[in-house]
PDB file of C-alpha atoms and ligand atoms in Angstrom:
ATOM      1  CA  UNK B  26     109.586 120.733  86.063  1.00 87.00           C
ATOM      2  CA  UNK B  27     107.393 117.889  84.516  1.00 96.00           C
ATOM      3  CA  UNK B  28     105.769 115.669  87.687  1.00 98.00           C
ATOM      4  CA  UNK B  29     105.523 111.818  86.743  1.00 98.00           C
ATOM      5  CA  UNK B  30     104.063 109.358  89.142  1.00 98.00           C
ATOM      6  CA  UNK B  31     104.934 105.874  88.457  1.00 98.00           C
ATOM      7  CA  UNK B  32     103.347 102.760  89.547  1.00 98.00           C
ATOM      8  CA  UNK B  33     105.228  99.829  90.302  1.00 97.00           C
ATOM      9  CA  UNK B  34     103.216  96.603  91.153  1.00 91.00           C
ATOM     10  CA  UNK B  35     103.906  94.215  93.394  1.00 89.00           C
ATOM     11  CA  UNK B  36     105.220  91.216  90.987  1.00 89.00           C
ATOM     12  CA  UNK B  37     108.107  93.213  89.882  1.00 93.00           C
ATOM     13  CA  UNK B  38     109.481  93.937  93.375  1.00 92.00           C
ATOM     14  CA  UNK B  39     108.515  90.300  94.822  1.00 90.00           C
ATOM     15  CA  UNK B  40     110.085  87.104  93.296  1.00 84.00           C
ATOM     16  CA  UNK B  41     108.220  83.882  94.842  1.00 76.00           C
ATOM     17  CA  UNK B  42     106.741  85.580  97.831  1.00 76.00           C
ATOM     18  CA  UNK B  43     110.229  87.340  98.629  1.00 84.00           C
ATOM     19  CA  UNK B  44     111.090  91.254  97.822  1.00 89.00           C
ATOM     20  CA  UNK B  45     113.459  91.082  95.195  1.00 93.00           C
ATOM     21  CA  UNK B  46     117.118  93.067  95.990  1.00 93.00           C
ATOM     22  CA  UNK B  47     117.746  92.936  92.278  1.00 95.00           C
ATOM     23  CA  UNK B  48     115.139  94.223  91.015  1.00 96.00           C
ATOM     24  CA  UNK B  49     114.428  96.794  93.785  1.00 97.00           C
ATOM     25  CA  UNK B  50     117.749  97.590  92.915  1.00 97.00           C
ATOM     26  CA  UNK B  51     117.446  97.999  89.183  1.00 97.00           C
ATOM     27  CA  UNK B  52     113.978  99.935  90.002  1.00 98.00           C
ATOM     28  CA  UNK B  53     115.169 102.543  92.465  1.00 98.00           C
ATOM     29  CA  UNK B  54     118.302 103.320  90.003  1.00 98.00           C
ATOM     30  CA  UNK B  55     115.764 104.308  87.276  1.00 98.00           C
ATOM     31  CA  UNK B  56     114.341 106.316  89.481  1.00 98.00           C
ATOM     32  CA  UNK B  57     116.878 108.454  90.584  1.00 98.00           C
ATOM     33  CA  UNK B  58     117.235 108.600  87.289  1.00 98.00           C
ATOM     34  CA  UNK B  59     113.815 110.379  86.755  1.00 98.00           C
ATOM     35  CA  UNK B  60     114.700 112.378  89.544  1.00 98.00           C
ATOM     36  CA  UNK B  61     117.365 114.819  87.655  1.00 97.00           C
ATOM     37  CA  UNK B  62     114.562 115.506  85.387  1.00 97.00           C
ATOM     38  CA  UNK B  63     111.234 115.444  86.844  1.00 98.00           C
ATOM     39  CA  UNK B  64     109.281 115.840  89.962  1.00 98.00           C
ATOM     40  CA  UNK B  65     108.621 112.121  90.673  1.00 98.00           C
ATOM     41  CA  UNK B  66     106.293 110.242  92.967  1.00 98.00           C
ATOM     42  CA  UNK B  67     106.447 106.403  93.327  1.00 98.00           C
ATOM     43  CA  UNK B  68     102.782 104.206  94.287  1.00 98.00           C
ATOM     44  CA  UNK B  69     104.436 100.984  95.033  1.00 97.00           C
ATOM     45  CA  UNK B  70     102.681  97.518  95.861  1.00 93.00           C
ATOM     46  CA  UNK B  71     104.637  95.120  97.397  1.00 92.00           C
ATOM     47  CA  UNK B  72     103.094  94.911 101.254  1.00 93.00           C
ATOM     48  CA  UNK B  73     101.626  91.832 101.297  1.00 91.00           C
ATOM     49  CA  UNK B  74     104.497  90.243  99.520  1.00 91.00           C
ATOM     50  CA  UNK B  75     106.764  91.814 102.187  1.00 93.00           C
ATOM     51  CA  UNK B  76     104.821  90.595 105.053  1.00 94.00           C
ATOM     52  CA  UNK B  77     104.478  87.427 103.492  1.00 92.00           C
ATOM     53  CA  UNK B  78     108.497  87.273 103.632  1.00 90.00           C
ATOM     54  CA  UNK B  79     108.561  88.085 107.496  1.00 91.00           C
ATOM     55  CA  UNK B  80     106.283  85.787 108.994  1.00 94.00           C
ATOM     56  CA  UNK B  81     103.824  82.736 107.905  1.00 94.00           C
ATOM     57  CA  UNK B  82     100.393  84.321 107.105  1.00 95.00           C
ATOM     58  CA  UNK B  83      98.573  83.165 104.392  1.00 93.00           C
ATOM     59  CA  UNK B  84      97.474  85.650 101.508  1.00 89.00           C
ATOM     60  CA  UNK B  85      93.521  84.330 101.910  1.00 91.00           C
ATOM     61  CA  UNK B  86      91.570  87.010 104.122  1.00 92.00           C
ATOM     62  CA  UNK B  87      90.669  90.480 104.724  1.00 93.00           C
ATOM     63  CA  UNK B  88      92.332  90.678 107.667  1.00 95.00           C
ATOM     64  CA  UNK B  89      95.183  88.371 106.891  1.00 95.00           C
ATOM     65  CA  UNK B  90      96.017  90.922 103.876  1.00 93.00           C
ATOM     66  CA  UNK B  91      95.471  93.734 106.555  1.00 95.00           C
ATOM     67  CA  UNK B  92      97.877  92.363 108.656  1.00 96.00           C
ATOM     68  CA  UNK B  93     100.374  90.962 106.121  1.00 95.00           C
ATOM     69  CA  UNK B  94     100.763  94.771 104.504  1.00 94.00           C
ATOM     70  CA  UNK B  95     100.771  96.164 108.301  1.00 96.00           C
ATOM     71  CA  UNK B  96     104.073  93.977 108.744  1.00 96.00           C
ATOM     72  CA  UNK B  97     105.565  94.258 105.058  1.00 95.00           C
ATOM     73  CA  UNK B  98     105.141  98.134 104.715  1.00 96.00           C
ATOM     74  CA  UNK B  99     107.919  98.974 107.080  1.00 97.00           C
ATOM     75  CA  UNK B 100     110.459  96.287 105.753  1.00 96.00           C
ATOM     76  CA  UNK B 101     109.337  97.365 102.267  1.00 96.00           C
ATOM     77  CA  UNK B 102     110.047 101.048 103.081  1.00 97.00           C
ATOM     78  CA  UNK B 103     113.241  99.863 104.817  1.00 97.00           C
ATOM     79  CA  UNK B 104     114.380  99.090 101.396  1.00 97.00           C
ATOM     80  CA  UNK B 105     113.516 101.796  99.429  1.00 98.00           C
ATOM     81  CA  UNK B 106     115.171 103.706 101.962  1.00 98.00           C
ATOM     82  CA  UNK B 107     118.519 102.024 102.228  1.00 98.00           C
ATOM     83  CA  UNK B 108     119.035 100.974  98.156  1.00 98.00           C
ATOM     84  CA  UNK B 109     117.780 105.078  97.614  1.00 98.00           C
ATOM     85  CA  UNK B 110     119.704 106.974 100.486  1.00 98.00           C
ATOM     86  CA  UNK B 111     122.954 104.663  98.715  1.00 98.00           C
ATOM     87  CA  UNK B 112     122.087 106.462  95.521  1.00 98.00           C
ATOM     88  CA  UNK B 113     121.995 109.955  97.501  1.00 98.00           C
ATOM     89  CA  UNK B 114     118.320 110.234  97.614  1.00 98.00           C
ATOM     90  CA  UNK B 115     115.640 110.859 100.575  1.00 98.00           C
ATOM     91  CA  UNK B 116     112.337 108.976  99.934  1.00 98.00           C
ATOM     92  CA  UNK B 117     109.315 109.587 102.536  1.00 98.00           C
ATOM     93  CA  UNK B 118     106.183 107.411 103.247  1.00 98.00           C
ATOM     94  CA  UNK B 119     102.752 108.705 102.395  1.00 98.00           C
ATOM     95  CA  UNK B 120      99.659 106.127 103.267  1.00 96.00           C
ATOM     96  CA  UNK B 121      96.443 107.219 101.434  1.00 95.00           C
ATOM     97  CA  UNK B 122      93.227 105.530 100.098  1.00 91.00           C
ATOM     98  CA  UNK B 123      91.952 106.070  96.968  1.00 86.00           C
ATOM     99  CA  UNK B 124      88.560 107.790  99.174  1.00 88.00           C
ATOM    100  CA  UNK B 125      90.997 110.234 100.703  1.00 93.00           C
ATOM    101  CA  UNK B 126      90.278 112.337  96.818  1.00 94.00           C
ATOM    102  CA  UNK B 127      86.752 112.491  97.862  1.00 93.00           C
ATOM    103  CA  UNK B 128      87.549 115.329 100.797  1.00 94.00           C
ATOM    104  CA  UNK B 129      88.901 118.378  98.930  1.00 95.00           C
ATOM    105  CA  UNK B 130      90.313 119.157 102.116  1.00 95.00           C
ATOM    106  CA  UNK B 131      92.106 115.506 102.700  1.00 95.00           C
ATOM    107  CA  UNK B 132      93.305 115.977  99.010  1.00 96.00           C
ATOM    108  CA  UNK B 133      94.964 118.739  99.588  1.00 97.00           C
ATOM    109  CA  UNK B 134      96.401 118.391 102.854  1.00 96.00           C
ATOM    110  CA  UNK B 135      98.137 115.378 101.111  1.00 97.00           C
ATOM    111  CA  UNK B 136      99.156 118.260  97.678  1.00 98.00           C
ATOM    112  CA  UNK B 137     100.546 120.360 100.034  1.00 98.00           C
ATOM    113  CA  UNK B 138     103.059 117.750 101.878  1.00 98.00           C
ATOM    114  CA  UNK B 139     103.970 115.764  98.143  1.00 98.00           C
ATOM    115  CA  UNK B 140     104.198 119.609  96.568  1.00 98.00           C
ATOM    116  CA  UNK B 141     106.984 120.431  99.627  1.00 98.00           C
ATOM    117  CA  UNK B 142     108.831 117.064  99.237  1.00 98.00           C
ATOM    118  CA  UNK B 143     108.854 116.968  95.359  1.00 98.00           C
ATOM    119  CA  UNK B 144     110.650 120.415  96.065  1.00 98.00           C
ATOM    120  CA  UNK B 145     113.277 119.203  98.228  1.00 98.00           C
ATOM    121  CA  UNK B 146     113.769 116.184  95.512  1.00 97.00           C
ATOM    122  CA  UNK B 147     112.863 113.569  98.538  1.00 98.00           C
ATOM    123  CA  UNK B 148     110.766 110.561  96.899  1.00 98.00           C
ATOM    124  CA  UNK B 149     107.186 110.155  98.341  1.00 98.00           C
ATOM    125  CA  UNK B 150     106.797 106.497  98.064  1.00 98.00           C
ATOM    126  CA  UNK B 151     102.634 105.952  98.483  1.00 98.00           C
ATOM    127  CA  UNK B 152     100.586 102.911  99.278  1.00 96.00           C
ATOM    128  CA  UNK B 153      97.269 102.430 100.475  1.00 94.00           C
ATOM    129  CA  UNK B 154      96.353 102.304 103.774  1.00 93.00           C
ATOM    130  CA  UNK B 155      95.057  98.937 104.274  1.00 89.00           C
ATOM    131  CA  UNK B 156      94.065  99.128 107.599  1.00 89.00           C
ATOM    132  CA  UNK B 157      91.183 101.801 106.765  1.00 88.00           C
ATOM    133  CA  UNK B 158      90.669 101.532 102.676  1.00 87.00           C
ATOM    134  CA  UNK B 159      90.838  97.772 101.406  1.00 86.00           C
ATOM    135  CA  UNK B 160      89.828  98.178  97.966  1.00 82.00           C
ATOM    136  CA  UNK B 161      93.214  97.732  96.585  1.00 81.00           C
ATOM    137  CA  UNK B 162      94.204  94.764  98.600  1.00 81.00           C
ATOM    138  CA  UNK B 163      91.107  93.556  97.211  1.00 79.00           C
ATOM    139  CA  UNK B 164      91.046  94.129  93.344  1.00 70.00           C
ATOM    140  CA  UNK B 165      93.058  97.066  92.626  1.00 74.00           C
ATOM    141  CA  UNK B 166      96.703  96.758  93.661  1.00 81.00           C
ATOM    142  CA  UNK B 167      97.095 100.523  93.336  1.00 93.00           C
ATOM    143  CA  UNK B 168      96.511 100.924  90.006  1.00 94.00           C
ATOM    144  CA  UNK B 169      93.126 103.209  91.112  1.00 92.00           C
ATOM    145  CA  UNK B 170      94.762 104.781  93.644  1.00 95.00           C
ATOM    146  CA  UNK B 171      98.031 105.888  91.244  1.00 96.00           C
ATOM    147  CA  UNK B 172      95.462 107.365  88.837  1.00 97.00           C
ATOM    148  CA  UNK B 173      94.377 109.093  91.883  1.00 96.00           C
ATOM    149  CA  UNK B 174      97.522 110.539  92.920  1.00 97.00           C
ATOM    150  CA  UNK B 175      98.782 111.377  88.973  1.00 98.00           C
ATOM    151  CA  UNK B 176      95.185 113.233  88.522  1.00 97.00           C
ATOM    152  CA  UNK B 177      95.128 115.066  92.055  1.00 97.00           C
ATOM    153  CA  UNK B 178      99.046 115.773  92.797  1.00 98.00           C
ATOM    154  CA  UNK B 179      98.846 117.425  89.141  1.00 97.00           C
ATOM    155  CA  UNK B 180     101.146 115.092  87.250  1.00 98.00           C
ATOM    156  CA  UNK B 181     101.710 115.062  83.575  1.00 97.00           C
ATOM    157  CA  UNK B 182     101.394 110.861  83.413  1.00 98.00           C
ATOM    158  CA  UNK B 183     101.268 108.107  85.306  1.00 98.00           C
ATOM    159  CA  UNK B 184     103.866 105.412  84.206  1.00 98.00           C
ATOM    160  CA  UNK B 185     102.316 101.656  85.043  1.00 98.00           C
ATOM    161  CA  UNK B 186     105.300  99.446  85.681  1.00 97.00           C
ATOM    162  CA  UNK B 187     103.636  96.033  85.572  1.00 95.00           C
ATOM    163  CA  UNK B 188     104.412  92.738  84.903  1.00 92.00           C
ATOM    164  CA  UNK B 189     103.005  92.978  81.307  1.00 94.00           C
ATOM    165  CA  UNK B 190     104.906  95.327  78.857  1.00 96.00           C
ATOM    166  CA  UNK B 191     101.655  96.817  77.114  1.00 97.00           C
ATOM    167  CA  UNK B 192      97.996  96.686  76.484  1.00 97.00           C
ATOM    168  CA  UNK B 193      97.410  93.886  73.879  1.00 97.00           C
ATOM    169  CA  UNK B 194      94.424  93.545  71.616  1.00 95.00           C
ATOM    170  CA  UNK B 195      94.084  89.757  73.409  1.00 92.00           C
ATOM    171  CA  UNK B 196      95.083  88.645  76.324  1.00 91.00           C
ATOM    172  CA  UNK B 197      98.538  87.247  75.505  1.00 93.00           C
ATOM    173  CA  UNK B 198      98.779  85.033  77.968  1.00 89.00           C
ATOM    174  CA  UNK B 199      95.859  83.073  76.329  1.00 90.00           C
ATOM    175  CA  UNK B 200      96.337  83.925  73.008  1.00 93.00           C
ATOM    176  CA  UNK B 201     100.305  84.072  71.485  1.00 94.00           C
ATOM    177  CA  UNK B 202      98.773  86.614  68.085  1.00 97.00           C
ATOM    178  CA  UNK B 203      98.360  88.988  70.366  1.00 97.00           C
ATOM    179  CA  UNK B 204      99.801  92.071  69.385  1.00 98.00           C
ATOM    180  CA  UNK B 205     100.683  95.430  71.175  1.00 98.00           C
ATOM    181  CA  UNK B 206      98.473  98.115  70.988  1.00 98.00           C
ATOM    182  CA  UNK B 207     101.230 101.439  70.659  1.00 98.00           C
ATOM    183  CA  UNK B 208      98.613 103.975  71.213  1.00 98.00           C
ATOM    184  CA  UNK B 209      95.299 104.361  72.314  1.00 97.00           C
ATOM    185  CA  UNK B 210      93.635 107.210  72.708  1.00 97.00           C
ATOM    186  CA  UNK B 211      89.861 105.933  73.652  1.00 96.00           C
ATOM    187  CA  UNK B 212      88.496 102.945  75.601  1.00 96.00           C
ATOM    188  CA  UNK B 213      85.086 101.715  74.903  1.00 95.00           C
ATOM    189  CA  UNK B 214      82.832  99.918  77.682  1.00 95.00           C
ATOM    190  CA  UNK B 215      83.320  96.940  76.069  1.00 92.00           C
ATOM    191  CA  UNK B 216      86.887  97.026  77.005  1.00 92.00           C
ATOM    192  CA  UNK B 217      86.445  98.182  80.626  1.00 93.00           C
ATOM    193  CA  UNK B 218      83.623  96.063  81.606  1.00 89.00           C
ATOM    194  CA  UNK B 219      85.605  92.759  80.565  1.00 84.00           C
ATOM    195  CA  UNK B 220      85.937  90.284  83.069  1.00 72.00           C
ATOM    196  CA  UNK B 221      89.586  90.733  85.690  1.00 64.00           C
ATOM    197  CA  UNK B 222      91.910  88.569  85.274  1.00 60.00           C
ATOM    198  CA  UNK B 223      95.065  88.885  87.348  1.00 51.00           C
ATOM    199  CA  UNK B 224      98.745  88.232  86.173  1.00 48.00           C
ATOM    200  CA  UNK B 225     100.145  86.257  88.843  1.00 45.00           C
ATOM    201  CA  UNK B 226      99.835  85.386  92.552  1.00 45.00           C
ATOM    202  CA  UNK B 227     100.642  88.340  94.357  1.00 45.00           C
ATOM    203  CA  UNK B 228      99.050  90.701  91.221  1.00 48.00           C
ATOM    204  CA  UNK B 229      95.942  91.832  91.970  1.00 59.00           C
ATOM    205  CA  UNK B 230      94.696  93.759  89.440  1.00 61.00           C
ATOM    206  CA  UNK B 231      94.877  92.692  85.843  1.00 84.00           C
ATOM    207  CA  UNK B 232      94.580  94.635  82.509  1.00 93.00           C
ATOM    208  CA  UNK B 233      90.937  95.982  83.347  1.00 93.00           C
ATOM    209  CA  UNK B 234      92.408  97.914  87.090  1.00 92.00           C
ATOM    210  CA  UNK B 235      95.060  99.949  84.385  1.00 95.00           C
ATOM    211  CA  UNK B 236      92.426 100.410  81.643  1.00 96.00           C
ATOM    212  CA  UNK B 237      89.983 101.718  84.299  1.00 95.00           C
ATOM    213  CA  UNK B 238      93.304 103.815  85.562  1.00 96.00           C
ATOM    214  CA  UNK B 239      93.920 104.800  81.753  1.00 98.00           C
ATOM    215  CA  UNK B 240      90.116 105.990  81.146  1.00 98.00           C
ATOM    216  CA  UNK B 241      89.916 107.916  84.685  1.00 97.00           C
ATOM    217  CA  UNK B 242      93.268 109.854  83.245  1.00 98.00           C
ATOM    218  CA  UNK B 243      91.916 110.097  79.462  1.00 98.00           C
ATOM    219  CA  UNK B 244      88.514 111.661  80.740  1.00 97.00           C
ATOM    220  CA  UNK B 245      90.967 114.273  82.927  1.00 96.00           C
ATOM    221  CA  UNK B 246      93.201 114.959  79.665  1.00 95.00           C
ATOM    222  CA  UNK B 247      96.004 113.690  81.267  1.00 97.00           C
ATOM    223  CA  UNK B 248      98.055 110.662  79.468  1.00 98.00           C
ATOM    224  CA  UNK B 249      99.097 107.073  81.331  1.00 98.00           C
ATOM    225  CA  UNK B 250     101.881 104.757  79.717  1.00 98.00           C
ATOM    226  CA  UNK B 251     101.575 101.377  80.804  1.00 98.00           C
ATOM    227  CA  UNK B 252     105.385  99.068  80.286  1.00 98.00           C
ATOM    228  CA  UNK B 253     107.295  96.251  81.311  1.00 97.00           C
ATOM    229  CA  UNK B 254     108.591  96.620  85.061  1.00 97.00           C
ATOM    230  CA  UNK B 255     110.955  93.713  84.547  1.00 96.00           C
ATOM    231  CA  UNK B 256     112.620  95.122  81.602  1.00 94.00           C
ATOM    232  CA  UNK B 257     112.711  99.256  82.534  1.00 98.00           C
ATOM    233  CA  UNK B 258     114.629 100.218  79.147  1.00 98.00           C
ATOM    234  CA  UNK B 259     111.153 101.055  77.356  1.00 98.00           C
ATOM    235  CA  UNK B 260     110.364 103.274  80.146  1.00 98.00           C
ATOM    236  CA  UNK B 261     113.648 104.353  80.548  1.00 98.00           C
ATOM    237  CA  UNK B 262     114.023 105.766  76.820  1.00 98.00           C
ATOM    238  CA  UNK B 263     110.134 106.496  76.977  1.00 98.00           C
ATOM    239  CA  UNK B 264     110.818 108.979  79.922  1.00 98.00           C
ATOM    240  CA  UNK B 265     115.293 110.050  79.426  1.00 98.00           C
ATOM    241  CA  UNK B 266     114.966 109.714  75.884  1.00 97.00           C
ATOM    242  CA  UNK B 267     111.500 110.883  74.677  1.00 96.00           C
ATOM    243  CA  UNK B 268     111.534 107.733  72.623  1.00 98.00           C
ATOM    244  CA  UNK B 269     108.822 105.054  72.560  1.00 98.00           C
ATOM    245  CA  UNK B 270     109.931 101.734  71.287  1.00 98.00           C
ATOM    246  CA  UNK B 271     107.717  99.507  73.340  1.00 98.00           C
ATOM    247  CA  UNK B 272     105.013  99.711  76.038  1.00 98.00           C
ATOM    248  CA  UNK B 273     101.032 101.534  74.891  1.00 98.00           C
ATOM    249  CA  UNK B 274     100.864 105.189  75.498  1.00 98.00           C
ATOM    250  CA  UNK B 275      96.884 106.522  76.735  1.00 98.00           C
ATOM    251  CA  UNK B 276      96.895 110.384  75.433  1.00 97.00           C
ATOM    252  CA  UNK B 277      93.758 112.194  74.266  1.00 93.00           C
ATOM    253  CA  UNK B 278      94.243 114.144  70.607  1.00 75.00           C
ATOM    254  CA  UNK B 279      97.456 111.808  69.666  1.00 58.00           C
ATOM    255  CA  UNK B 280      97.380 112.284  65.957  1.00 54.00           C
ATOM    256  CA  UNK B 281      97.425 116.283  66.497  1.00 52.00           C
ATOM    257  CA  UNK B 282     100.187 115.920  68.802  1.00 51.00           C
ATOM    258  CA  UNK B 283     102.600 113.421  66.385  1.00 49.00           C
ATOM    259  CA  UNK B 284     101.626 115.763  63.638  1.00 44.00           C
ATOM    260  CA  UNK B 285     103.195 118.888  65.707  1.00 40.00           C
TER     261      UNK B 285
HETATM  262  P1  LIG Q 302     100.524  93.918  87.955  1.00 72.02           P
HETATM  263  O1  LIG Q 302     100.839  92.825  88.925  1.00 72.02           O
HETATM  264  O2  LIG Q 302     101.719  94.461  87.264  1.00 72.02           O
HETATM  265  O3  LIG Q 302      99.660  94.995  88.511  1.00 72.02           O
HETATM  266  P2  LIG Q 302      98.576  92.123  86.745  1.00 72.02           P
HETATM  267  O4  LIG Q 302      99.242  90.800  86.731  1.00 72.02           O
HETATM  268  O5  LIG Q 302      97.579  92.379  87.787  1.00 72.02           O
HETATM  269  O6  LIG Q 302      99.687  93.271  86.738  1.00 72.02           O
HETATM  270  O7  LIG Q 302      97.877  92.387  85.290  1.00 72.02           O
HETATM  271  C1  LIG Q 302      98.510  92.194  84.051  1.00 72.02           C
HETATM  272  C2  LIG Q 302      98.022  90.899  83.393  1.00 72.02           C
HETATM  273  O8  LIG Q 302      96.797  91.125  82.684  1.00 72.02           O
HETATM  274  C3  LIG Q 302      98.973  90.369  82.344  1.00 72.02           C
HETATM  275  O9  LIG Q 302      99.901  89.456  82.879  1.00 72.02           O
HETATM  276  C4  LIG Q 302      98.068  89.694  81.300  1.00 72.02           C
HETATM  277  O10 LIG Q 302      98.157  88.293  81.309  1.00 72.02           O
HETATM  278  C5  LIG Q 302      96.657  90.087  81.682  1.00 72.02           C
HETATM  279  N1  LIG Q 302      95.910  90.578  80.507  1.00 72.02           N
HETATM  280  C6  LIG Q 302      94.648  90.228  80.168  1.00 72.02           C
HETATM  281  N2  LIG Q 302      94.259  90.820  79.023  1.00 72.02           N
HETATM  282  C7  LIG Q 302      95.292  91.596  78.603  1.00 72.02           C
HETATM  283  C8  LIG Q 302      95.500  92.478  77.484  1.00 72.02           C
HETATM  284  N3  LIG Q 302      94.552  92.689  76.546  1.00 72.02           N
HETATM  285  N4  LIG Q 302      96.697  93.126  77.373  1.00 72.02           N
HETATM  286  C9  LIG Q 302      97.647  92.951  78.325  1.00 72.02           C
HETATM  287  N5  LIG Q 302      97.506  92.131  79.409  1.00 72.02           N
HETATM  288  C10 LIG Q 302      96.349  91.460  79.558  1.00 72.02           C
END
């Protein structure tokens, strides 16, 4: 069976600083979904956001992030858990940082746990740990640490959910040409050494965190599509359907592959 992580930041389970039921709702349906045909593992973002709902912390801060994913990652599992275990799945937490891959031995104490759940179809929902790794509550929002986890728990791709539905060839927010790019199959330095620019509020990591993401997985032959997280039906067909009518796939060799 086919292993897909996906990637879910944390603007399209968080609506104005609150966790989103519809949308957690619509998300955790697609992914039981995935479930009946692949191995899945979710990285989900969505802490701070979570915490931010619970008590009145401001965002600004190390240690206020720290402390604002400390409170929201329980209520945040506490809804994957009760919207998934209504659809008849199990989901389990698993806290990493992206420096846990730099141990072989960390790395595969963590395969060996996601191998045995993947097995028993339970969801491993991961996040960082923020109380000992802060890089992603600094600039990343996960999308490092999902490359991580697709490259070293041996997926096939790593599906970005995010609040934009593709890679443009501008930045569409500041330019309305901008158009798609479908495929891609190399990234130059130009493109990964542009400047970050975040999304929203509680987005962290902007296009260059997923192209960095995309290159890691290019340079390991393994593919990343990034899509809409707000609208999941270009993932959905994408994954169900084997269709792609939206979103940019990142796969090494793509005109040998369309040409069979
Ligand atoms: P998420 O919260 O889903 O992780 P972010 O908000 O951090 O996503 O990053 C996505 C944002 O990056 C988009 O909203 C978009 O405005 C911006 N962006 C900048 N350049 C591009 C580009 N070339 N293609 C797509 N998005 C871009």
């Amino acid at each position: 069976m086919k292993r897909v992580v996906v990637k879910v930041g944390s603007h399209i389970i968080s609506d104005e600083g609150k966790i989103s039921e519809e949308r957690m709702q619509r998300l955790c349906e697609f992914l039981s979904d995935l479930m009946e045909k692949y191995e899945v593992i979710l990285v989900s973002s969505g802490a701070i956001s979570a915490g931010m709902c619970r008590v009145d912390i401001k965002k600004e801060g190390v240690v206020n992030r720290q402390m604002l994913a400390a409170i929201g990652q329980p209520f945040l599992m506490e809804n994957y858990d009760r919207i998934m275990s209504n659809l008849g799945k199990n989901v389990a937490q698993v806290l990493l940082t992206a420096g846990d891959f730099d141990s072989r031995k960390r790395t595969n104490h963590a395969k060996n746990v996601i191998d045995a759940l993947c097995e028993r179809k339970i969801l491993p929902i991961i996040n960082e740990n923020d109380a000992t790794g802060i890089e992603e509550i600094l600039f990343g929002d996960n999308d490092r640490l999902s490359a991580g986890v697709a490259h070293y728990f041996n997926a096939d791709i790593l599906v970005i959910l995010s609040d934009i539905d593709g890679y443009y060839d501008a930045d569409p927010r500041a330019n309305k040409n901008a158009k798609i790019i479908p495929l891609i199959s190399f990234l130059s330095q130009d493109e990964l050494n542009q400047k970050p620019s975040a999304g929203s509020q509680f987005g962290t990591g902007g296009i260059v965190t997923k192209l960095k993401a995309a290159n890691f997985l290019l340079e390991n032959n393994k593919a990343m599509f990034l899509a809409s997280g707000f609208e999941l039906e270009v993932a959905r067909k994408f994954l169900l359907q084997n269709k792609q009518v939206g979103g940019t796939l990142f796969k090494k060799e793509i005109c040998k592959e369309v040409m069979g």
